[in-house]
C-alpha positions as YAML, in Angstrom:
chain: A
units: angstrom
residues:
- id: 1
  name: MET
  ca: [-22.50, -6.27, 36.87]
- id: 2
  name: ALA
  ca: [-24.79, -8.07, 39.15]
- id: 3
  name: ILE
  ca: [-25.43, -12.46, 38.65]
- id: 4
  name: ALA
  ca: [-29.50, -13.47, 38.58]
- id: 5
  name: PRO
  ca: [-30.67, -15.18, 41.23]
- id: 6
  name: ALA
  ca: [-31.21, -18.66, 38.62]
- id: 7
  name: LYS
  ca: [-28.11, -18.02, 36.88]
- id: 8
  name: LEU
  ca: [-26.22, -18.87, 39.88]
- id: 9
  name: SER
  ca: [-24.22, -22.46, 39.71]
- id: 10
  name: ASP
  ca: [-25.75, -23.61, 43.35]
- id: 11
  name: PRO
  ca: [-29.51, -25.07, 42.50]
- id: 12
  name: VAL
  ca: [-30.38, -24.22, 46.84]
- id: 13
  name: VAL
  ca: [-27.86, -21.01, 47.54]
- id: 14
  name: SER
  ca: [-29.98, -19.36, 44.26]
- id: 15
  name: ALA
  ca: [-32.52, -20.59, 46.01]
- id: 16
  name: PHE
  ca: [-32.00, -19.12, 49.20]
- id: 17
  name: VAL
  ca: [-30.94, -15.94, 47.14]
- id: 18
  name: ALA
  ca: [-34.11, -15.58, 45.12]
- id: 19
  name: ALA
  ca: [-35.82, -16.07, 49.13]
- id: 20
  name: VAL
  ca: [-34.11, -12.72, 49.85]
- id: 21
  name: ASN
  ca: [-34.75, -10.71, 47.42]
- id: 22
  name: ALA
  ca: [-38.53, -11.83, 47.69]
- id: 23
  name: HIS
  ca: [-38.94, -11.46, 51.54]
- id: 24
  name: ASP
  ca: [-40.30, -15.07, 51.37]
- id: 25
  name: ARG
  ca: [-39.56, -15.65, 55.17]
- id: 26
  name: ASP
  ca: [-41.60, -19.53, 54.24]
- id: 27
  name: ALA
  ca: [-39.11, -19.90, 51.36]
- id: 28
  name: PHE
  ca: [-36.44, -18.94, 52.96]
- id: 29
  name: LEU
  ca: [-36.75, -20.95, 56.24]
- id: 30
  name: ALA
  ca: [-37.29, -24.25, 54.33]
- id: 31
  name: LEU
  ca: [-33.83, -23.74, 52.34]
- id: 32
  name: LEU
  ca: [-32.54, -24.73, 55.82]
- id: 33
  name: THR
  ca: [-31.91, -27.68, 57.70]
- id: 34
  name: PRO
  ca: [-33.10, -27.85, 61.09]
- id: 35
  name: ASP
  ca: [-30.36, -27.05, 63.20]
- id: 36
  name: ALA
  ca: [-28.71, -24.55, 60.82]
- id: 37
  name: THR
  ca: [-26.94, -22.01, 62.13]
- id: 38
  name: MET
  ca: [-24.82, -19.03, 60.88]
- id: 39
  name: SER
  ca: [-22.76, -16.12, 61.73]
- id: 40
  name: ASP
  ca: [-22.19, -12.40, 61.02]
- id: 41
  name: ASP
  ca: [-18.77, -10.70, 60.64]
- id: 42
  name: GLY
  ca: [-17.50, -13.65, 62.60]
- id: 43
  name: THR
  ca: [-19.38, -14.42, 65.51]
- id: 44
  name: ASP
  ca: [-22.51, -16.83, 65.70]
- id: 45
  name: ARG
  ca: [-26.08, -15.11, 65.85]
- id: 46
  name: ASP
  ca: [-29.62, -16.77, 66.43]
- id: 47
  name: LEU
  ca: [-30.53, -17.53, 63.08]
- id: 48
  name: HIS
  ca: [-34.07, -16.20, 63.05]
- id: 49
  name: GLU
  ca: [-33.74, -13.30, 65.50]
- id: 50
  name: TRP
  ca: [-30.77, -12.60, 62.63]
- id: 51
  name: ILE
  ca: [-33.39, -13.06, 59.98]
- id: 52
  name: ASP
  ca: [-36.01, -11.00, 60.59]
- id: 53
  name: ARG
  ca: [-33.66, -8.03, 61.65]
- id: 54
  name: GLU
  ca: [-31.43, -8.37, 59.23]
- id: 55
  name: ILE
  ca: [-34.02, -9.70, 56.33]
- id: 56
  name: PHE
  ca: [-37.61, -9.26, 56.32]
- id: 57
  name: ASP
  ca: [-37.80, -6.51, 59.12]
- id: 58
  name: SER
  ca: [-35.77, -4.48, 57.23]
- id: 59
  name: GLY
  ca: [-35.96, -5.05, 53.47]
- id: 60
  name: GLY
  ca: [-33.30, -6.56, 52.91]
- id: 61
  name: HIS
  ca: [-31.80, -7.63, 49.73]
- id: 62
  name: MET
  ca: [-28.50, -9.22, 47.77]
- id: 63
  name: ASP
  ca: [-27.45, -8.69, 43.60]
- id: 64
  name: VAL
  ca: [-24.77, -10.73, 43.47]
- id: 65
  name: GLN
  ca: [-21.71, -9.85, 41.99]
- id: 66
  name: SER
  ca: [-19.17, -12.98, 41.74]
- id: 67
  name: GLU
  ca: [-19.85, -16.54, 42.65]
- id: 68
  name: SER
  ca: [-17.12, -19.11, 43.28]
- id: 69
  name: GLU
  ca: [-16.70, -23.04, 44.57]
- id: 70
  name: GLY
  ca: [-19.42, -24.20, 42.84]
- id: 71
  name: GLY
  ca: [-21.90, -21.39, 43.97]
- id: 72
  name: ARG
  ca: [-21.17, -22.09, 47.35]
- id: 73
  name: ARG
  ca: [-19.30, -18.91, 48.21]
- id: 74
  name: LEU
  ca: [-20.87, -15.20, 46.93]
- id: 75
  name: VAL
  ca: [-19.98, -11.77, 47.26]
- id: 76
  name: ALA
  ca: [-22.70, -9.46, 47.02]
- id: 77
  name: ASP
  ca: [-23.86, -5.59, 47.22]
- id: 78
  name: TYR
  ca: [-25.96, -5.61, 50.35]
- id: 79
  name: ARG
  ca: [-28.71, -3.25, 50.96]
- id: 80
  name: ASN
  ca: [-31.53, -3.15, 54.21]
- id: 81
  name: ASP
  ca: [-33.50, -0.12, 54.96]
- id: 82
  name: THR
  ca: [-31.21, -0.55, 58.88]
- id: 83
  name: TRP
  ca: [-27.90, -0.01, 57.34]
- id: 84
  name: GLY
  ca: [-28.47, 0.84, 53.32]
- id: 85
  name: GLU
  ca: [-25.78, -1.08, 50.96]
- id: 86
  name: MET
  ca: [-22.45, -2.82, 51.92]
- id: 87
  name: ARG
  ca: [-19.81, -5.23, 50.13]
- id: 88
  name: THR
  ca: [-20.84, -8.33, 52.17]
- id: 89
  name: ALA
  ca: [-19.21, -12.03, 52.00]
- id: 90
  name: TRP
  ca: [-21.29, -15.11, 52.15]
- id: 91
  name: ARG
  ca: [-20.95, -18.97, 52.85]
- id: 92
  name: PHE
  ca: [-23.17, -21.81, 52.08]
- id: 93
  name: THR
  ca: [-23.01, -24.98, 53.44]
- id: 94
  name: VAL
  ca: [-25.11, -26.90, 52.14]
- id: 95
  name: GLN
  ca: [-26.50, -30.95, 53.09]
- id: 96
  name: GLY
  ca: [-28.47, -32.16, 50.21]
- id: 97
  name: ASP
  ca: [-31.17, -29.98, 48.50]
- id: 98
  name: ARG
  ca: [-30.22, -27.29, 52.25]
- id: 99
  name: ILE
  ca: [-28.16, -25.24, 53.78]
- id: 100
  name: SER
  ca: [-26.60, -26.24, 57.29]
- id: 101
  name: ARG
  ca: [-24.75, -22.89, 57.86]
- id: 102
  name: PHE
  ca: [-23.97, -19.44, 56.25]
- id: 103
  name: GLU
  ca: [-22.38, -17.22, 56.76]
- id: 104
  name: THR
  ca: [-21.82, -12.83, 56.10]
- id: 105
  name: GLY
  ca: [-20.11, -10.62, 56.98]
- id: 106
  name: GLN
  ca: [-18.15, -6.93, 54.91]
- id: 107
  name: ALA
  ca: [-16.08, -8.14, 51.84]
...
């Protein structure tokens, strides 16, 4: 049973998931620090290129299945038009009310 974004423990991570699922690139970017970084399957990627390809240009959607570490670590069924659906792990580094880094990969 998926956890609704509004029910996630960390409000910044909750807003991240909500922005992904609403395909709201502006809201998503507003949640990131200016120097935010990310990795996919252990390899650092160009954040803007990756989010366009994997989230916003391909209809990305997260169904969160579990959370830990105060809501800063998620396991989600992630789907997009490119890859279909897969079980993914997400880890967030939050500074104040913004995300400075997120890491994702297959779970």
